[in-house]
């Protein structure tokens, strides 16, 4: 798997100026540096139509720091982009000249192009996305129609959170009418019915965090978190009732100030678009800019499996052979469901990820990586299934419930994942982590027997420890076990 040199994106937005440096596997580059300054470039647009001097000074000071820092970090691939606040401000060109004086060459994205890149970001995280995406920033809301692995169309509206308050002040009826009119002009009315609506942007991420907090959601990962379409209305009522201090403690002071407007907009969009459900995407415009650079072959790679391989390569003991492990296991545990087969492969790729930890804590480390790793292309139940598999692989026994939220999975899913883990545990003990033993043997089910089949000359590999692990796997599969010569 190829690796790329670091790439920096400077996102000059209406709320914040952010530097993010990515490195690693091109399909799922890891964030190695992330710094945000809440410059508030868009705050003055409603009143004056111009960027305030104070906001410009904060933004330019941040970029002057970035200009010195990036060469020291060895980053030469730098992409500065500006969005709604700069493109709409009467003094936006003068601000861009000041940015150029610092040493950057910013690209101003049109509203349609901004939506396209946000849509590319959603596709990067949800390759099979088929629905509408909404990227809510400080100065604009971009709507994107996604399907067939591509952005079908995008449009920009002026419903950024920093611009919503004057509209909201006119009352609910006026607010809904404004949203309905905007949807009609963009041609998106009627496109969202019974399809997912992918929420992009910090304000809606904060709304998801609030919902997770008040519902005691057991997994603190906002990406792929989903809500029913009627939930924004309930959250809007909750925001009005909450003590402002409590709200700030949950979502942060910078988001709390505009969270009611963000919820009001999401409620109106849900009512008008009638989506099947609302799902949060942590990938947006920045990830879309990177995804847009990739060749078709790289784009087609599975983001979960690529990320797992990248993690496993750095932390595993042996040369990565997750596919071989998966094929070996499949002899006894075939998966008819492609979604489950994919999770099993990810579990195999990650199967050696915790070996550096103390033996007593390897299971805990594996579970933590599965649940809280920066994965995309996987939902919460999928994370729990991989956690279950890694727990069984590293621990071999004990209670799972204390380590992760088992209620996110069915008992059948947890049992299936346990089988993956015990099978990997058997494979690694039997083979010593080498490929040859797995390539020359088979794991198979024959009637009520789980059989490890070896060449006659390899029978001494079936030692006491291997026998014990074969019996453990057979036990949870409710089978007998045996080792036989091929």
Short mmCIF file of C-alpha atoms in Angstrom, two decimals:
data_model
loop_
_atom_site.label_atom_id
_atom_site.label_comp_id
_atom_site.label_asym_id
_atom_site.label_seq_id
_atom_site.Cartn_x
_atom_site.Cartn_y
_atom_site.Cartn_z
CA UNK A 1 0.00 0.00 0.00
CA UNK A 2 1.51 3.30 -1.07
CA UNK A 3 1.99 6.18 1.30
CA UNK A 4 1.90 9.87 0.57
CA UNK A 5 4.01 12.75 1.83
CA UNK A 6 2.20 15.17 4.15
CA UNK A 7 -0.50 17.37 2.66
CA UNK A 8 -1.77 20.48 4.41
CA UNK A 9 -5.19 22.03 3.90
CA UNK A 10 -5.85 25.50 5.22
CA UNK A 11 -9.61 25.95 5.45
CA UNK A 12 -10.48 29.66 5.63
CA UNK A 13 -14.08 29.41 6.74
CA UNK A 14 -16.73 31.76 8.04
CA UNK A 15 -16.38 30.56 11.63
CA UNK A 16 -12.82 29.32 11.83
CA UNK A 17 -9.46 29.19 10.11
CA UNK A 18 -8.12 25.67 10.38
CA UNK A 19 -4.89 23.95 9.43
CA UNK A 20 -5.05 20.17 9.00
CA UNK A 21 -2.04 18.11 7.96
CA UNK A 22 -2.67 14.64 6.55
CA UNK A 23 -0.22 11.79 5.92
CA UNK A 24 -0.22 8.04 5.39
CA UNK A 25 -2.30 5.87 3.08
CA UNK A 26 -3.85 8.05 0.33
CA UNK A 27 -7.31 6.47 0.58
CA UNK A 28 -7.62 7.21 4.29
CA UNK A 29 -4.87 9.67 5.24
CA UNK A 30 -4.39 10.17 8.96
CA UNK A 31 -4.53 13.59 10.57
CA UNK A 32 -1.12 14.27 12.08
CA UNK A 33 -1.74 17.92 12.99
CA UNK A 34 -4.94 19.90 13.48
CA UNK A 35 -5.20 23.49 14.69
CA UNK A 36 -8.22 25.77 14.65
CA UNK A 37 -8.60 29.49 15.34
CA UNK A 38 -12.13 30.82 15.74
CA UNK A 39 -11.54 33.97 13.71
CA UNK A 40 -15.23 34.64 13.00
CA UNK A 41 -14.72 36.08 9.53
CA UNK A 42 -18.42 35.76 8.76
CA UNK A 43 -19.82 37.34 11.92
CA UNK A 44 -20.00 40.87 10.53
CA UNK A 45 -21.49 40.02 7.13
CA UNK A 46 -25.13 40.39 8.16
CA UNK A 47 -24.57 43.89 9.49
CA UNK A 48 -21.96 45.36 7.13
CA UNK A 49 -21.39 42.95 4.27
CA UNK A 50 -17.66 43.13 5.00
CA UNK A 51 -15.07 41.21 7.02
CA UNK A 52 -14.32 43.03 10.25
CA UNK A 53 -10.79 44.24 10.95
CA UNK A 54 -10.65 42.24 14.17
CA UNK A 55 -11.63 39.00 12.44
CA UNK A 56 -9.16 39.61 9.63
CA UNK A 57 -6.36 40.24 12.12
CA UNK A 58 -7.08 36.97 13.93
CA UNK A 59 -7.23 35.01 10.69
CA UNK A 60 -4.05 36.55 9.29
CA UNK A 61 -2.17 35.99 12.55
CA UNK A 62 -3.13 32.31 12.40
CA UNK A 63 -1.95 32.01 8.82
CA UNK A 64 1.31 33.78 9.57
CA UNK A 65 1.93 31.10 12.20
CA UNK A 66 1.04 28.36 9.71
CA UNK A 67 3.40 29.86 7.14
CA UNK A 68 6.36 29.44 9.49
CA UNK A 69 5.24 26.12 10.95
CA UNK A 70 4.61 24.14 7.77
CA UNK A 71 8.17 24.24 6.36
CA UNK A 72 9.47 23.26 9.79
CA UNK A 73 7.15 20.22 9.62
CA UNK A 74 8.49 19.36 6.17
CA UNK A 75 5.14 20.03 4.46
CA UNK A 76 5.38 21.36 0.92
CA UNK A 77 2.02 20.29 -0.50
CA UNK A 78 -0.25 23.06 0.80
CA UNK A 79 -3.81 23.77 -0.34
CA UNK A 80 -5.42 26.93 1.10
CA UNK A 81 -9.13 27.31 0.32
CA UNK A 82 -11.61 30.04 1.23
CA UNK A 83 -15.38 29.67 1.33
CA UNK A 84 -18.56 31.70 1.90
CA UNK A 85 -17.36 34.57 4.10
CA UNK A 86 -14.50 35.54 1.82
CA UNK A 87 -16.36 35.05 -1.45
CA UNK A 88 -19.36 37.08 -0.25
CA UNK A 89 -17.59 39.92 1.59
CA UNK A 90 -17.20 43.31 -0.09
CA UNK A 91 -13.58 43.40 1.07
CA UNK A 92 -12.88 39.74 0.37
CA UNK A 93 -10.38 40.51 -2.41
CA UNK A 94 -8.36 42.79 -0.14
CA UNK A 95 -8.25 40.08 2.51
CA UNK A 96 -7.03 37.55 -0.05
CA UNK A 97 -4.26 39.97 -1.05
CA UNK A 98 -3.14 40.02 2.59
CA UNK A 99 -3.14 36.23 2.64
CA UNK A 100 -0.97 36.21 -0.50
CA UNK A 101 1.43 38.65 1.16
CA UNK A 102 1.95 36.06 3.89
CA UNK A 103 2.97 33.54 1.24
CA UNK A 104 -0.13 31.46 0.50
CA UNK A 105 -2.10 31.22 -2.75
CA UNK A 106 -5.69 30.65 -1.67
CA UNK A 107 -8.39 29.24 -3.91
CA UNK A 108 -11.86 30.72 -3.43
CA UNK A 109 -14.44 27.97 -3.88
CA UNK A 110 -17.74 28.87 -5.47
CA UNK A 111 -20.82 27.73 -3.58
CA UNK A 112 -21.41 24.93 -6.06
CA UNK A 113 -17.77 23.82 -5.90
CA UNK A 114 -17.83 23.91 -2.11
CA UNK A 115 -20.86 21.63 -2.15
CA UNK A 116 -19.19 19.30 -4.63
CA UNK A 117 -16.15 18.92 -2.38
CA UNK A 118 -18.31 18.35 0.69
CA UNK A 119 -20.11 15.64 -1.26
CA UNK A 120 -16.80 14.08 -2.24
CA UNK A 121 -15.92 14.01 1.46
CA UNK A 122 -19.12 12.14 2.29
CA UNK A 123 -18.44 9.64 -0.50
CA UNK A 124 -14.94 9.13 0.87
CA UNK A 125 -16.45 8.01 4.19
CA UNK A 126 -19.65 6.42 2.82
CA UNK A 127 -18.73 4.94 -0.59
CA UNK A 128 -22.26 3.64 -1.10
CA UNK A 129 -23.97 6.88 -0.06
CA UNK A 130 -27.31 7.37 -1.79
CA UNK A 131 -29.08 10.42 -0.43
CA UNK A 132 -28.66 14.11 0.20
CA UNK A 133 -25.84 15.76 2.14
CA UNK A 134 -25.99 19.11 3.86
CA UNK A 135 -22.76 20.91 4.74
CA UNK A 136 -23.57 23.58 7.30
CA UNK A 137 -20.90 26.22 7.76
CA UNK A 138 -20.87 29.66 9.23
CA UNK A 139 -21.74 31.50 6.01
CA UNK A 140 -23.61 28.98 3.88
CA UNK A 141 -25.39 25.65 3.64
CA UNK A 142 -24.44 23.46 0.70
CA UNK A 143 -26.84 20.76 -0.45
CA UNK A 144 -25.54 17.78 -2.40
CA UNK A 145 -27.28 14.92 -4.19
CA UNK A 146 -25.25 11.70 -3.94
CA UNK A 147 -25.72 8.38 -5.72
CA UNK A 148 -23.98 5.83 -7.89
CA UNK A 149 -20.68 6.68 -6.19
CA UNK A 150 -20.66 10.29 -7.37
CA UNK A 151 -21.90 13.79 -6.73
CA UNK A 152 -24.90 14.26 -8.99
CA UNK A 153 -25.39 17.95 -8.29
CA UNK A 154 -24.79 20.56 -5.61
CA UNK A 155 -26.15 23.96 -4.70
CA UNK A 156 -25.35 26.64 -2.15
CA UNK A 157 -27.72 28.65 0.04
CA UNK A 158 -27.09 31.50 2.45
CA UNK A 159 -28.28 29.51 5.48
CA UNK A 160 -24.97 29.50 7.36
CA UNK A 161 -25.35 29.49 11.14
CA UNK A 162 -23.97 33.03 11.42
CA UNK A 163 -26.72 34.23 9.06
CA UNK A 164 -29.67 32.35 10.52
CA UNK A 165 -30.47 34.48 13.55
CA UNK A 166 -32.15 37.37 11.67
CA UNK A 167 -34.29 34.86 9.75
CA UNK A 168 -35.17 32.95 12.91
CA UNK A 169 -36.11 36.21 14.66
CA UNK A 170 -39.01 36.63 12.20
CA UNK A 171 -40.70 33.55 13.61
CA UNK A 172 -41.11 29.90 12.74
CA UNK A 173 -43.51 30.42 9.84
CA UNK A 174 -41.17 32.89 8.13
CA UNK A 175 -38.19 30.62 8.74
CA UNK A 176 -39.89 27.61 7.19
CA UNK A 177 -41.03 29.68 4.23
CA UNK A 178 -37.46 30.86 3.63
CA UNK A 179 -36.18 27.27 3.69
CA UNK A 180 -38.97 26.09 1.39
CA UNK A 181 -38.27 28.89 -1.08
CA UNK A 182 -34.54 28.15 -1.09
CA UNK A 183 -35.14 24.44 -1.71
CA UNK A 184 -37.42 25.25 -4.62
CA UNK A 185 -34.79 27.52 -6.17
CA UNK A 186 -32.05 24.91 -5.83
CA UNK A 187 -34.20 22.11 -7.22
CA UNK A 188 -33.66 19.89 -4.16
CA UNK A 189 -37.26 19.79 -2.99
CA UNK A 190 -38.57 16.26 -3.40
CA UNK A 191 -35.10 14.71 -3.79
CA UNK A 192 -34.63 13.68 -0.18
CA UNK A 193 -37.77 11.65 0.49
CA UNK A 194 -37.00 8.30 2.14
CA UNK A 195 -33.26 8.71 1.56
CA UNK A 196 -30.55 9.37 4.17
CA UNK A 197 -29.57 12.96 4.91
CA UNK A 198 -25.84 13.19 5.67
CA UNK A 199 -25.04 15.98 8.12
CA UNK A 200 -21.67 17.68 7.64
CA UNK A 201 -20.16 20.48 9.71
CA UNK A 202 -19.29 21.38 13.27
CA UNK A 203 -22.72 22.76 14.23
CA UNK A 204 -24.54 19.57 13.36
CA UNK A 205 -21.76 17.52 14.92
CA UNK A 206 -22.41 19.49 18.13
CA UNK A 207 -26.11 18.70 17.82
CA UNK A 208 -25.27 15.00 17.58
CA UNK A 209 -23.06 15.29 20.66
CA UNK A 210 -25.97 16.81 22.56
CA UNK A 211 -28.27 13.98 21.54
CA UNK A 212 -25.67 11.40 22.52
CA UNK A 213 -25.26 13.04 25.93
CA UNK A 214 -28.94 13.22 26.81
CA UNK A 215 -29.67 9.68 25.59
CA UNK A 216 -26.60 8.15 27.30
CA UNK A 217 -25.43 6.76 23.98
CA UNK A 218 -22.80 4.19 24.90
CA UNK A 219 -20.20 4.96 22.23
CA UNK A 220 -18.69 8.49 22.08
CA UNK A 221 -18.12 8.54 18.31
CA UNK A 222 -20.14 11.06 16.31
CA UNK A 223 -19.23 9.75 12.86
CA UNK A 224 -22.03 7.55 11.53
CA UNK A 225 -24.27 8.51 14.46
CA UNK A 226 -27.84 8.71 13.24
CA UNK A 227 -31.14 10.19 14.37
CA UNK A 228 -34.77 9.94 13.35
CA UNK A 229 -36.05 12.90 11.27
CA UNK A 230 -38.29 14.11 14.11
CA UNK A 231 -35.40 14.32 16.59
CA UNK A 232 -34.22 17.89 15.69
CA UNK A 233 -37.58 19.29 16.85
CA UNK A 234 -37.14 17.56 20.20
CA UNK A 235 -33.57 18.78 20.52
CA UNK A 236 -34.64 22.34 19.77
CA UNK A 237 -37.03 22.20 22.73
CA UNK A 238 -34.26 20.71 24.87
CA UNK A 239 -31.82 23.51 23.97
CA UNK A 240 -34.38 26.06 25.13
CA UNK A 241 -34.76 24.27 28.47
CA UNK A 242 -31.11 23.57 29.23
CA UNK A 243 -29.01 25.77 31.46
CA UNK A 244 -26.55 27.58 29.12
CA UNK A 245 -23.64 26.38 31.27
CA UNK A 246 -24.70 22.77 30.84
CA UNK A 247 -25.09 23.23 27.09
CA UNK A 248 -21.61 24.75 26.80
CA UNK A 249 -20.16 21.90 28.82
CA UNK A 250 -21.55 19.40 26.31
CA UNK A 251 -20.92 21.10 22.95
CA UNK A 252 -18.41 23.87 23.71
CA UNK A 253 -18.99 27.59 24.04
CA UNK A 254 -18.34 28.41 20.38
CA UNK A 255 -21.03 25.98 19.16
CA UNK A 256 -23.55 26.60 21.94
CA UNK A 257 -24.17 30.16 20.76
CA UNK A 258 -25.65 29.06 17.43
CA UNK A 259 -26.87 25.55 18.26
CA UNK A 260 -30.54 26.56 18.41
CA UNK A 261 -30.37 27.98 14.89
CA UNK A 262 -28.62 24.85 13.63
CA UNK A 263 -31.37 22.69 15.18
CA UNK A 264 -34.07 24.93 13.76
CA UNK A 265 -32.60 24.60 10.27
CA UNK A 266 -32.26 20.82 10.56
CA UNK A 267 -35.86 20.56 11.74
CA UNK A 268 -37.08 22.59 8.77
CA UNK A 269 -34.99 20.58 6.31
CA UNK A 270 -36.23 17.30 7.81
CA UNK A 271 -39.83 18.42 7.48
CA UNK A 272 -39.38 19.59 3.89
CA UNK A 273 -37.08 16.86 2.56
CA UNK A 274 -38.66 13.93 4.47
CA UNK A 275 -35.46 11.86 4.75
CA UNK A 276 -35.42 8.28 6.02
CA UNK A 277 -32.93 9.22 8.74
CA UNK A 278 -30.21 11.73 9.59
CA UNK A 279 -26.61 10.50 9.75
CA UNK A 280 -23.51 12.41 10.80
CA UNK A 281 -20.43 12.45 8.56
CA UNK A 282 -17.15 13.60 10.10
CA UNK A 283 -15.74 13.80 6.58
CA UNK A 284 -16.49 16.99 4.67
CA UNK A 285 -14.87 19.51 2.42
CA UNK A 286 -11.26 18.94 3.52
CA UNK A 287 -11.47 15.18 3.05
CA UNK A 288 -13.31 15.81 -0.20
CA UNK A 289 -10.44 17.89 -1.52
CA UNK A 290 -8.09 14.96 -0.88
CA UNK A 291 -10.50 12.37 -2.27
CA UNK A 292 -10.95 14.44 -5.42
CA UNK A 293 -7.23 14.14 -6.14
CA UNK A 294 -7.24 10.34 -6.12
CA UNK A 295 -7.24 8.16 -9.22
CA UNK A 296 -10.32 5.94 -9.70
CA UNK A 297 -8.50 2.79 -8.60
CA UNK A 298 -7.47 4.30 -5.27
CA UNK A 299 -10.93 5.77 -4.70
CA UNK A 300 -12.42 2.30 -5.13
CA UNK A 301 -10.42 0.90 -2.20
CA UNK A 302 -12.33 0.09 0.99
CA UNK A 303 -11.63 2.88 3.51
CA UNK A 304 -12.10 0.63 6.55
CA UNK A 305 -9.76 -2.10 5.32
CA UNK A 306 -7.13 0.40 4.17
CA UNK A 307 -7.20 2.18 7.53
CA UNK A 308 -6.98 -1.13 9.39
CA UNK A 309 -3.99 -2.17 7.29
CA UNK A 310 -2.28 1.15 7.93
CA UNK A 311 -2.78 0.72 11.68
CA UNK A 312 -1.79 -2.94 11.66
CA UNK A 313 1.35 -2.31 9.65
CA UNK A 314 2.71 0.03 12.29
CA UNK A 315 1.73 -2.03 15.34
CA UNK A 316 1.84 -5.69 14.31
CA UNK A 317 4.68 -8.19 14.91
CA UNK A 318 4.59 -9.96 11.59
CA UNK A 319 4.25 -9.06 7.95
CA UNK A 320 0.60 -8.22 7.44
CA UNK A 321 -1.35 -11.21 6.13
CA UNK A 322 -4.90 -10.36 7.13
CA UNK A 323 -6.34 -11.65 3.85
CA UNK A 324 -4.65 -15.00 4.35
CA UNK A 325 -6.00 -15.25 7.90
CA UNK A 326 -9.44 -14.36 6.61
CA UNK A 327 -9.34 -17.02 3.87
CA UNK A 328 -8.17 -19.64 6.37
CA UNK A 329 -10.97 -18.81 8.80
CA UNK A 330 -13.52 -18.78 5.99
CA UNK A 331 -13.05 -22.54 5.60
CA UNK A 332 -14.98 -23.00 8.83
CA UNK A 333 -16.82 -19.68 9.13
CA UNK A 334 -18.05 -18.70 5.66
CA UNK A 335 -20.00 -15.46 5.50
CA UNK A 336 -22.93 -15.18 3.12
CA UNK A 337 -23.49 -11.57 4.14
CA UNK A 338 -20.85 -9.34 2.42
CA UNK A 339 -21.14 -6.74 5.19
CA UNK A 340 -20.22 -9.34 7.84
CA UNK A 341 -17.44 -10.76 5.68
CA UNK A 342 -15.95 -7.27 5.46
CA UNK A 343 -15.98 -6.89 9.24
CA UNK A 344 -14.36 -10.29 9.62
CA UNK A 345 -11.57 -9.22 7.25
CA UNK A 346 -11.04 -6.01 9.22
CA UNK A 347 -10.82 -8.07 12.42
CA UNK A 348 -8.16 -10.28 10.82
CA UNK A 349 -6.16 -7.29 9.59
CA UNK A 350 -6.21 -5.83 13.12
CA UNK A 351 -5.58 -9.14 14.85
CA UNK A 352 -2.04 -8.32 16.00
CA UNK A 353 -2.56 -4.67 16.82
CA UNK A 354 -2.21 -4.92 20.60
CA UNK A 355 0.79 -7.21 21.01
CA UNK A 356 3.05 -4.41 22.35
CA UNK A 357 0.77 -3.96 25.35
CA UNK A 358 1.29 -5.91 28.57
CA UNK A 359 -0.34 -9.35 28.16
CA UNK A 360 -2.88 -8.53 30.86
CA UNK A 361 -4.08 -5.49 28.90
CA UNK A 362 -3.93 -6.63 25.28
CA UNK A 363 -7.63 -7.36 25.15
CA UNK A 364 -8.41 -3.94 26.57
CA UNK A 365 -6.09 -2.27 24.04
CA UNK A 366 -7.65 -4.16 21.13
CA UNK A 367 -11.16 -3.23 22.25
CA UNK A 368 -10.17 0.42 22.60
CA UNK A 369 -8.69 0.49 19.09
CA UNK A 370 -11.81 -1.09 17.61
CA UNK A 371 -14.27 1.16 19.39
CA UNK A 372 -12.44 4.47 19.32
CA UNK A 373 -10.15 4.24 16.30
CA UNK A 374 -10.54 6.89 13.62
CA UNK A 375 -12.33 4.52 11.26
CA UNK A 376 -14.80 5.37 8.53
CA UNK A 377 -16.96 3.09 6.46
CA UNK A 378 -18.25 1.42 9.63
CA UNK A 379 -21.17 2.01 11.97
CA UNK A 380 -21.34 1.55 15.74
CA UNK A 381 -22.52 -2.10 15.66
CA UNK A 382 -19.64 -2.87 13.30
CA UNK A 383 -17.16 -1.35 15.72
CA UNK A 384 -18.57 -3.47 18.53
CA UNK A 385 -18.32 -6.66 16.47
CA UNK A 386 -14.65 -5.99 15.71
CA UNK A 387 -14.10 -5.19 19.40
CA UNK A 388 -15.68 -8.51 20.33
CA UNK A 389 -13.45 -10.37 17.89
CA UNK A 390 -10.29 -8.66 19.15
CA UNK A 391 -11.25 -9.25 22.77
CA UNK A 392 -11.62 -12.98 22.14
CA UNK A 393 -8.41 -13.03 20.12
CA UNK A 394 -6.32 -11.34 22.81
CA UNK A 395 -8.03 -12.62 25.96
CA UNK A 396 -9.52 -15.95 25.03
CA UNK A 397 -11.90 -15.85 27.99
CA UNK A 398 -13.60 -13.53 30.42
CA UNK A 399 -16.45 -11.06 30.38
CA UNK A 400 -16.95 -8.73 27.43
CA UNK A 401 -19.67 -6.48 28.82
CA UNK A 402 -17.40 -4.38 31.03
CA UNK A 403 -15.25 -3.41 28.06
CA UNK A 404 -17.75 -2.13 25.52
CA UNK A 405 -21.44 -1.37 24.85
CA UNK A 406 -22.72 -4.80 23.89
CA UNK A 407 -26.29 -3.50 23.60
CA UNK A 408 -25.40 -2.05 20.19
CA UNK A 409 -25.24 -5.60 18.77
CA UNK A 410 -27.56 -8.57 18.77
CA UNK A 411 -26.49 -11.69 20.68
CA UNK A 412 -26.16 -13.48 17.33
CA UNK A 413 -23.77 -10.81 16.01
CA UNK A 414 -21.67 -10.98 19.17
CA UNK A 415 -21.50 -14.77 18.97
CA UNK A 416 -20.41 -14.59 15.34
CA UNK A 417 -17.69 -12.07 16.18
CA UNK A 418 -16.53 -14.26 19.06
CA UNK A 419 -16.00 -17.09 16.59
CA UNK A 420 -13.83 -14.80 14.44
CA UNK A 421 -11.72 -13.94 17.46
CA UNK A 422 -11.24 -17.52 18.64
CA UNK A 423 -10.41 -18.61 15.09
CA UNK A 424 -7.75 -15.90 14.76
CA UNK A 425 -6.36 -16.88 18.15
CA UNK A 426 -6.08 -20.47 16.92
CA UNK A 427 -4.50 -19.43 13.61
CA UNK A 428 -1.82 -17.28 15.21
CA UNK A 429 -0.84 -19.94 17.77
CA UNK A 430 -0.80 -22.70 15.15
CA UNK A 431 1.21 -20.73 12.56
CA UNK A 432 3.45 -18.67 14.81
CA UNK A 433 2.43 -15.68 12.74
CA UNK A 434 4.02 -17.11 9.59
CA UNK A 435 2.14 -17.54 6.32
CA UNK A 436 3.44 -21.02 5.41
CA UNK A 437 1.51 -22.94 8.05
CA UNK A 438 -1.78 -21.34 7.04
CA UNK A 439 -1.13 -21.84 3.32
CA UNK A 440 -0.51 -25.58 3.79
CA UNK A 441 -3.40 -26.32 6.15
CA UNK A 442 -7.19 -26.08 6.27
CA UNK A 443 -9.77 -25.29 8.91
CA UNK A 444 -13.08 -26.91 8.00
CA UNK A 445 -16.37 -28.13 9.35
CA UNK A 446 -17.48 -31.67 8.54
CA UNK A 447 -20.83 -32.52 10.04
CA UNK A 448 -20.52 -31.89 13.78
CA UNK A 449 -16.71 -31.80 13.70
CA UNK A 450 -14.36 -28.80 13.44
CA UNK A 451 -11.24 -30.17 11.76
CA UNK A 452 -7.72 -28.78 11.45
CA UNK A 453 -6.31 -30.58 8.39
CA UNK A 454 -2.52 -30.72 7.97
CA UNK A 455 -0.06 -32.40 5.61
CA UNK A 456 1.21 -35.60 7.20
CA UNK A 457 4.70 -34.20 7.63
CA UNK A 458 3.31 -31.18 9.48
CA UNK A 459 1.36 -33.08 12.16
CA UNK A 460 3.86 -32.21 14.91
CA UNK A 461 2.59 -28.60 14.61
CA UNK A 462 -0.54 -29.80 16.40
CA UNK A 463 0.87 -29.22 19.84
CA UNK A 464 -0.88 -28.98 23.18
CA UNK A 465 -1.49 -25.22 22.94
CA UNK A 466 -2.95 -25.58 19.43
CA UNK A 467 -5.20 -28.39 20.54
CA UNK A 468 -6.50 -26.28 23.40
CA UNK A 469 -7.39 -23.39 21.10
CA UNK A 470 -9.02 -25.65 18.53
CA UNK A 471 -11.22 -27.09 21.28
CA UNK A 472 -12.09 -23.60 22.51
CA UNK A 473 -13.29 -22.55 19.05
CA UNK A 474 -15.17 -25.82 18.55
CA UNK A 475 -16.82 -25.34 21.93
CA UNK A 476 -18.41 -21.99 21.12
CA UNK A 477 -19.47 -23.40 17.73
CA UNK A 478 -21.02 -26.39 19.58
CA UNK A 479 -18.89 -28.84 17.61
CA UNK A 480 -16.40 -31.60 18.32
CA UNK A 481 -12.78 -31.01 17.30
CA UNK A 482 -10.09 -33.09 15.64
CA UNK A 483 -6.80 -32.78 13.79
CA UNK A 484 -6.31 -34.97 10.73
CA UNK A 485 -3.72 -35.47 8.00
CA UNK A 486 -4.52 -34.28 4.52
#
